Tab-separated table of C-alpha atoms and ligand atoms in Angstrom:
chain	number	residue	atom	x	y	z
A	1	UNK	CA	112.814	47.043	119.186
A	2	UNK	CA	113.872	43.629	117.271
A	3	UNK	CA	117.603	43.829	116.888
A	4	UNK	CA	119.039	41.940	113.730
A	5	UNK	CA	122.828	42.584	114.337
A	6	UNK	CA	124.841	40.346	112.847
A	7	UNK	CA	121.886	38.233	110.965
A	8	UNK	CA	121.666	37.703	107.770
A	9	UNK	CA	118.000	37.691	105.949
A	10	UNK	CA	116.134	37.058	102.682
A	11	UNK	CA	113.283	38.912	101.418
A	12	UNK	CA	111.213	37.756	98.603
A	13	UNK	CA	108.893	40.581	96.871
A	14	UNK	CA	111.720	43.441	98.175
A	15	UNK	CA	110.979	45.613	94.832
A	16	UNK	CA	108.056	47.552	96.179
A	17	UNK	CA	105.081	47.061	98.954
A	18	UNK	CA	105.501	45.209	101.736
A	19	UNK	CA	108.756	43.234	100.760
A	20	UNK	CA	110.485	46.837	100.061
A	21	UNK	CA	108.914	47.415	103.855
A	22	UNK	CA	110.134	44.511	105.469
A	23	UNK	CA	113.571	44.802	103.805
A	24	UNK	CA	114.221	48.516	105.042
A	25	UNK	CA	113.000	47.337	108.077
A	26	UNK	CA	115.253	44.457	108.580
A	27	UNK	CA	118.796	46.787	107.517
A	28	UNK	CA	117.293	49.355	109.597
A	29	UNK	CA	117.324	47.071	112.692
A	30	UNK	CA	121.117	45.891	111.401
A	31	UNK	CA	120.753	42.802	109.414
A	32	UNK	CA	122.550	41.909	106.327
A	33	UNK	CA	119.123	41.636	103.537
A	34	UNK	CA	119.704	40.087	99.879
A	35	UNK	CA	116.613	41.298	98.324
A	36	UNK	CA	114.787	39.047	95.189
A	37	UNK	CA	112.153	40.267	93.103
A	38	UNK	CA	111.533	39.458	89.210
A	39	UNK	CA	111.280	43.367	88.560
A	40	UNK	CA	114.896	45.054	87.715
A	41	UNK	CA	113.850	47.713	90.008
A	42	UNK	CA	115.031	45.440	93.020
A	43	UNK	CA	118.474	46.117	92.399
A	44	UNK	CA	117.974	50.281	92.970
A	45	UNK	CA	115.950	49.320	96.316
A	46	UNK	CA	118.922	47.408	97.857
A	47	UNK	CA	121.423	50.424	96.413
A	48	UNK	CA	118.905	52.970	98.234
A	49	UNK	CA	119.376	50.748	101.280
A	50	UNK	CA	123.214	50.685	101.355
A	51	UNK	CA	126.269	48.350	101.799
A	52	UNK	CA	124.313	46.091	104.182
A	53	UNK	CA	121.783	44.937	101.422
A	54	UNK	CA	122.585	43.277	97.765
A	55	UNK	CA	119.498	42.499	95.039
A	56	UNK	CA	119.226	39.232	92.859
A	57	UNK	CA	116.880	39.015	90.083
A	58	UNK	CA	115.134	35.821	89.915
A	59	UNK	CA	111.362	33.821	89.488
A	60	UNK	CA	110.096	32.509	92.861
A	61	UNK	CA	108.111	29.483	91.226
A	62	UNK	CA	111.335	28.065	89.319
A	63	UNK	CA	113.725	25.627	91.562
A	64	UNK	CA	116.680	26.612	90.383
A	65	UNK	CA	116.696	30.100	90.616
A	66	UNK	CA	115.027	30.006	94.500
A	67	UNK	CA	118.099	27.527	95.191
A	68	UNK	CA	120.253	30.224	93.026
A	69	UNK	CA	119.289	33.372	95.373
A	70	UNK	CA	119.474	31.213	98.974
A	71	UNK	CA	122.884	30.178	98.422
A	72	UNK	CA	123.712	32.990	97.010
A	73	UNK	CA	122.786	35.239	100.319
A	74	UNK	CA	124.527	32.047	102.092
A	75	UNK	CA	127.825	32.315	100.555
A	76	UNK	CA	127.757	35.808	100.562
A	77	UNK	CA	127.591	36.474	104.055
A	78	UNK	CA	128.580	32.844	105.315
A	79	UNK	CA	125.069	32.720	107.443
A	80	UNK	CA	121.489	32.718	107.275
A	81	UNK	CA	119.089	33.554	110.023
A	82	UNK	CA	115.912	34.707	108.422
A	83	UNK	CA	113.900	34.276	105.625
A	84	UNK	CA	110.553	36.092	104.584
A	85	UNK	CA	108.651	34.607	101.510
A	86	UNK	CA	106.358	37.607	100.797
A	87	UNK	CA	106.498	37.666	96.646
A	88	UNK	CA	103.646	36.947	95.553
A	89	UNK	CA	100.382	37.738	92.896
A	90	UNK	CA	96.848	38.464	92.774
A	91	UNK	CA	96.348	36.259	89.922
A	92	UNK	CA	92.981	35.524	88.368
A	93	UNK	CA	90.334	37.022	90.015
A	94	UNK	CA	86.873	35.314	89.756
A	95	UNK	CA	84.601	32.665	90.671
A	96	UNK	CA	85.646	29.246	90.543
A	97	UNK	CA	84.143	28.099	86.975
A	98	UNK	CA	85.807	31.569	85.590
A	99	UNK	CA	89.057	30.207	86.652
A	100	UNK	CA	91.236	28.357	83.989
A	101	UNK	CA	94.154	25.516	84.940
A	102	UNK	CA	96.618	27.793	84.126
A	103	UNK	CA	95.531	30.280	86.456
A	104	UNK	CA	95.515	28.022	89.288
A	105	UNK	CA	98.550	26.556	88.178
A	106	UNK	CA	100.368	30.315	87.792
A	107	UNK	CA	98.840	31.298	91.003
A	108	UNK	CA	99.903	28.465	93.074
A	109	UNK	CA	103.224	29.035	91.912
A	110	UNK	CA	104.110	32.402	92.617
A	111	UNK	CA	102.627	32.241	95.928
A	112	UNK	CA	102.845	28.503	97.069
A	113	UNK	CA	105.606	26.539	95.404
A	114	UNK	CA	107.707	29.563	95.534
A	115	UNK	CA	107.218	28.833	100.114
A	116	UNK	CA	107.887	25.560	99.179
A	117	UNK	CA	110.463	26.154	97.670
A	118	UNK	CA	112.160	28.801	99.689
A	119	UNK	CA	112.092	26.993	102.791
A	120	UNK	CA	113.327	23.491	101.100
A	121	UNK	CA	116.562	25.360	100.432
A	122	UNK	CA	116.472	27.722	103.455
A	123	UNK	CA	116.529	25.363	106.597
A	124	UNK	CA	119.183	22.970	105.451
A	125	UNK	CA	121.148	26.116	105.594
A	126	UNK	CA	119.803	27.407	108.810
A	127	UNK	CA	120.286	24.358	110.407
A	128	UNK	CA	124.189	24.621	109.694
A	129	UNK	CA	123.991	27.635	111.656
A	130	UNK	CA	122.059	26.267	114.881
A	131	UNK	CA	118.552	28.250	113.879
A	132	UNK	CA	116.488	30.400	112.334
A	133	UNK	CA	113.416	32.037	111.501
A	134	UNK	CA	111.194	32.031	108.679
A	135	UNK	CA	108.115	34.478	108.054
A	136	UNK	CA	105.574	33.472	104.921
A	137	UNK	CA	103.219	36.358	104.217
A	138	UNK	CA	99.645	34.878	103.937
A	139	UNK	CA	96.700	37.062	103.998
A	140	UNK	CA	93.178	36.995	105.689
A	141	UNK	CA	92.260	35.092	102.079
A	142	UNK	CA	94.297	32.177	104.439
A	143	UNK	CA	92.450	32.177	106.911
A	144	UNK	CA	88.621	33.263	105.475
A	145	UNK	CA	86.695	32.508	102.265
A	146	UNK	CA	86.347	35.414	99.985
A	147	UNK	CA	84.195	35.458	96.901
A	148	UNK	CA	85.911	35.958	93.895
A	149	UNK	CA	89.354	34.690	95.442
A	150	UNK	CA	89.280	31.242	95.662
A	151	UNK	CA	92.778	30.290	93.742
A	152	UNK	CA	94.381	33.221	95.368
A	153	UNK	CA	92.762	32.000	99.081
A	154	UNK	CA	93.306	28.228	98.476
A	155	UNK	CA	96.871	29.535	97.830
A	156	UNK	CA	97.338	31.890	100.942
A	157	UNK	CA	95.421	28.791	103.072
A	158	UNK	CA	98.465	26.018	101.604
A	159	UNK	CA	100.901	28.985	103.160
A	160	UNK	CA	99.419	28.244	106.367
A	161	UNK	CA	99.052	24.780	106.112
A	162	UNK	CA	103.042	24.596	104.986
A	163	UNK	CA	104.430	26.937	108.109
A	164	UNK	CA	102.535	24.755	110.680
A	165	UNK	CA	103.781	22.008	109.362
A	166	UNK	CA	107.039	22.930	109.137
A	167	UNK	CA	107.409	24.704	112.214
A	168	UNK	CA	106.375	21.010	113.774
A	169	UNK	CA	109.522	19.292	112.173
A	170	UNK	CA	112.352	22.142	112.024
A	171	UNK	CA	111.389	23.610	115.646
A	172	UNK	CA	113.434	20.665	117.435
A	173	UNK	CA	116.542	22.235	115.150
A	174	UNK	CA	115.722	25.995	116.735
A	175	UNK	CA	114.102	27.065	113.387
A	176	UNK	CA	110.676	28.676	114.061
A	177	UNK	CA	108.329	29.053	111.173
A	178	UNK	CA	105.205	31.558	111.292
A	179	UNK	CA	102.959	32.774	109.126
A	180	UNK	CA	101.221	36.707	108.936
A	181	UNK	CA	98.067	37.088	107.704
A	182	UNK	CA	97.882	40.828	106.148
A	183	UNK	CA	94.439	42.840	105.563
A	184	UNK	CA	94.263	45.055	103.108
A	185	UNK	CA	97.572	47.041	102.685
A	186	UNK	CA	98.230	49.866	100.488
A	187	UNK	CA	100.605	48.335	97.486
A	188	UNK	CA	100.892	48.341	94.300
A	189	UNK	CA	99.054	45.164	94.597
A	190	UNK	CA	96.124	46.206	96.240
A	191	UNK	CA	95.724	49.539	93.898
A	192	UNK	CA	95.523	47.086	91.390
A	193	UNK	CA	93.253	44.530	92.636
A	194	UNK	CA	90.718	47.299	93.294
A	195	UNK	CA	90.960	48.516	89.509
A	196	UNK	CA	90.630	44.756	88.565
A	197	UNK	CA	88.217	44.215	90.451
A	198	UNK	CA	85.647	47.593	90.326
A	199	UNK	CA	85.941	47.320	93.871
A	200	UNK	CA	86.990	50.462	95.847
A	201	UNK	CA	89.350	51.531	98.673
A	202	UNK	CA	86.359	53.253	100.678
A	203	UNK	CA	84.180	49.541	100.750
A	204	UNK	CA	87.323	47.611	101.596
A	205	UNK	CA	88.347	50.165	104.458
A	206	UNK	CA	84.772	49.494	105.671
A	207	UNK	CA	85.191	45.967	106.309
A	208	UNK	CA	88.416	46.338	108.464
A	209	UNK	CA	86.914	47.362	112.083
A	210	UNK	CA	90.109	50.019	111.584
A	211	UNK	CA	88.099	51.557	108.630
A	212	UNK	CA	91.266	51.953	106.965
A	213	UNK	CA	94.419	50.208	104.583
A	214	UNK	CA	97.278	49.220	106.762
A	215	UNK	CA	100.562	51.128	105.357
A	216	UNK	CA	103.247	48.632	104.087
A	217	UNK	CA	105.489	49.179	107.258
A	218	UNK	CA	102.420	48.028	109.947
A	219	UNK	CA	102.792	44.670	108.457
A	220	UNK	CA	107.163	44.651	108.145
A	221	UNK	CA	106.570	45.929	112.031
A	222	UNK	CA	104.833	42.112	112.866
A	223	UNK	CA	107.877	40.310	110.664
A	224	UNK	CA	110.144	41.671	112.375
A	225	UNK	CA	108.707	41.493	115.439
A	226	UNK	CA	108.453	37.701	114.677
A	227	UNK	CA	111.471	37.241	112.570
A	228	UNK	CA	113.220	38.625	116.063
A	229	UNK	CA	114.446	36.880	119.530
A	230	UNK	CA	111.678	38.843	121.011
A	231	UNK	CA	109.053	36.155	119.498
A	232	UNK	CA	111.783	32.830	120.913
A	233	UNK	CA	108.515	31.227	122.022
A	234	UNK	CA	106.397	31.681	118.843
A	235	UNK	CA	106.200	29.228	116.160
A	236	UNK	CA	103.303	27.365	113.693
A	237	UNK	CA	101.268	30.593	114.250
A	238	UNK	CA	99.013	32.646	111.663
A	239	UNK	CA	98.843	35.932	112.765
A	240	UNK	CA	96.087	38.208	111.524
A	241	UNK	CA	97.654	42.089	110.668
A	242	UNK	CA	94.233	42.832	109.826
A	243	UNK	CA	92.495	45.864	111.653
A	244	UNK	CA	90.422	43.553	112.624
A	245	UNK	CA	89.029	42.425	109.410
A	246	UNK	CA	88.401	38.768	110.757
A	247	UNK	CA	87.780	39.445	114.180
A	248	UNK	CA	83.858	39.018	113.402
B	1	NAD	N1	98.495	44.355	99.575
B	1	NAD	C1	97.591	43.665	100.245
B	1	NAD	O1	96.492	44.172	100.497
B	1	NAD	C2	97.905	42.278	100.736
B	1	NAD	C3	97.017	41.689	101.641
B	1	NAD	C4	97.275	40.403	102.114
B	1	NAD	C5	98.403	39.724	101.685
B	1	NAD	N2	99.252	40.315	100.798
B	1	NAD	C6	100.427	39.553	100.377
B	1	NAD	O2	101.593	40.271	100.682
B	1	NAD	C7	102.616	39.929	99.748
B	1	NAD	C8	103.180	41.204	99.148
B	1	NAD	O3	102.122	41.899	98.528
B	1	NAD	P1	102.206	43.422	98.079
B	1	NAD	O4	100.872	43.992	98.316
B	1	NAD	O5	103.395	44.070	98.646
B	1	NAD	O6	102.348	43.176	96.499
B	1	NAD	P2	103.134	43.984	95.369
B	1	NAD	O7	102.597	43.527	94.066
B	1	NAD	O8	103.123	45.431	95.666
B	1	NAD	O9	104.613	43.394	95.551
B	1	NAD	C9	104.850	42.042	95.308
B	1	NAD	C10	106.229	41.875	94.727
B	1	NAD	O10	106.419	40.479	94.436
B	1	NAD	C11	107.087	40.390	93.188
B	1	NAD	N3	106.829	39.129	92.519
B	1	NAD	C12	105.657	38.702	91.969
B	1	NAD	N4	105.834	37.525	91.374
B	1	NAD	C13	107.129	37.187	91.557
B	1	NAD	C14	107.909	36.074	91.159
B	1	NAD	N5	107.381	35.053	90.448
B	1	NAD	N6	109.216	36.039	91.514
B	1	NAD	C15	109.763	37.062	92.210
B	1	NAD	N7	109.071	38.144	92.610
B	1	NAD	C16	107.765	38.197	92.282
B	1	NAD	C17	106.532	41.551	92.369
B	1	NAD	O11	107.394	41.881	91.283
B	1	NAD	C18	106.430	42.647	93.415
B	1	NAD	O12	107.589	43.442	93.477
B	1	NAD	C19	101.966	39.009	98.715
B	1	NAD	O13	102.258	37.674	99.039
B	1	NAD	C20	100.484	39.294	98.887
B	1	NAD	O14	99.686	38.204	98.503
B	1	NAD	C21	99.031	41.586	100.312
């Protein structure tokens, strides 16, 4: 079991889904967690999760706030060891000429500029503190073409393309930097995509050589798992959580 004693983490997305996962997770394995989400509802998650975990409203696409939240956690608990940039949006879903500028400009802010961003202010801080590990949630849209999801893939495939590259220059400071690659998970995020979409839970399953969701805590299982000491030797990786979904 990854241990987290004494480590202090960030979780982006912590309101509900896998970010609430990952965050109950990482206080269940002993870690200190400040929680972010733009929904209010953060702040009841990190009550629910005790004295070990404080909640921070803020916007993962603005600067400011992302610098706000990471110093924040820093001067709170005079460390930081982990970071996991899971917030993140759907956005637009539909073919490429469907798509406006603003909805590849909203999209690639929620889920790009906001790892980006996150990680600018993050390692500076880690570094202070001789290391660190950073987890950016992807998805199998990262690592696969999928019809209908090209702003939301070309997003989740910059995620990629961002942890390699920074797991190449932080990695001789003892900062590792994956990258999981989800399948479908039941969220509120997929539960809406399928409504969005007219797609159903049954066809998606299908595709997954599981023939099922993943729950939210199958994919915290792999952050922490990677987020750990147990994964010292792993770094620039894109791990598909995927029941198999792109093992064909
Ligand atoms: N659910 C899936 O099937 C699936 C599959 C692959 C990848 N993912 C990825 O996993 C991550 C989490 O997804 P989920 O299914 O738990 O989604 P979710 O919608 O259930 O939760 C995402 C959380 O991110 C927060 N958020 C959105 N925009 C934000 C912003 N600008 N600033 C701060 N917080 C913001 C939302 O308020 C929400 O609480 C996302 O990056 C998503 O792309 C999900």
């Amino acid at each position: 079991m990854a241990s987290f004693q004494g480590r202090v983490a960030i979780v982006t997305g912590a309101a509900q889904g896998i970010g609430k996962a990952v965050a109950s997770r990482f206080v269940a394995d002993g870690a200190k967690v400040m929680c972010v989400d733009l929904k209010e509802s953060v702040l009841g998650v990190a009550e629910q999760l005790g004295e070990n975990a404080r909640a921070i409203v803020a916007d993962v696409a603005d600067d400011i706030q992302v610098n706000g939240f990471v110093t924040a956690a820093f001067d709170h608990w005079q460390r930081l060891d982990v970071l996991c940039n899971n917030a993140g949006t759907d956005g637009h879903t539909a073919p490429v000429p469907d798509c406006s500028a603003p909805d590849f400009d909203y999209l690639m802010g929620v889920n790009l500029r906001s790892v980006f961003l996150g990680m600018k202010y993050a390692i500076p801080l880690m570094i202070e503190g001789g290391g660190g590990s950073i987890v950016n949630i992807s998805s199998i849209a990262g690592l696969i073409g999928l019809p209908g999801q090209s702003l939301y893939g070309a997003s989740k495939h910059g995620i990629i393309g961002l942890t390699r590259a920074a797991a190449l220059e932080q990695g001789p400071f003892g900062i590792r930097v994956n990258a999981v690659c989800p399948g479908a998970v039941l969220t509120p995020l997929s539960a809406d995509f399928m409504a969005k979409g007219g797609s159903d839970v049954a066809k998606w399953a299908a595709m997954h050589a599981l023939r099922r969701f993943a729950e939210p805590e199958e994919i915290a299982a792999a952050v922490a798992f990677l987020a750990s000491d147990e994964a010292s030797f792993i770094t620039g990786t894109a791990i598909p959580v995927d029941g198999g979904f792109t093992a064909q």
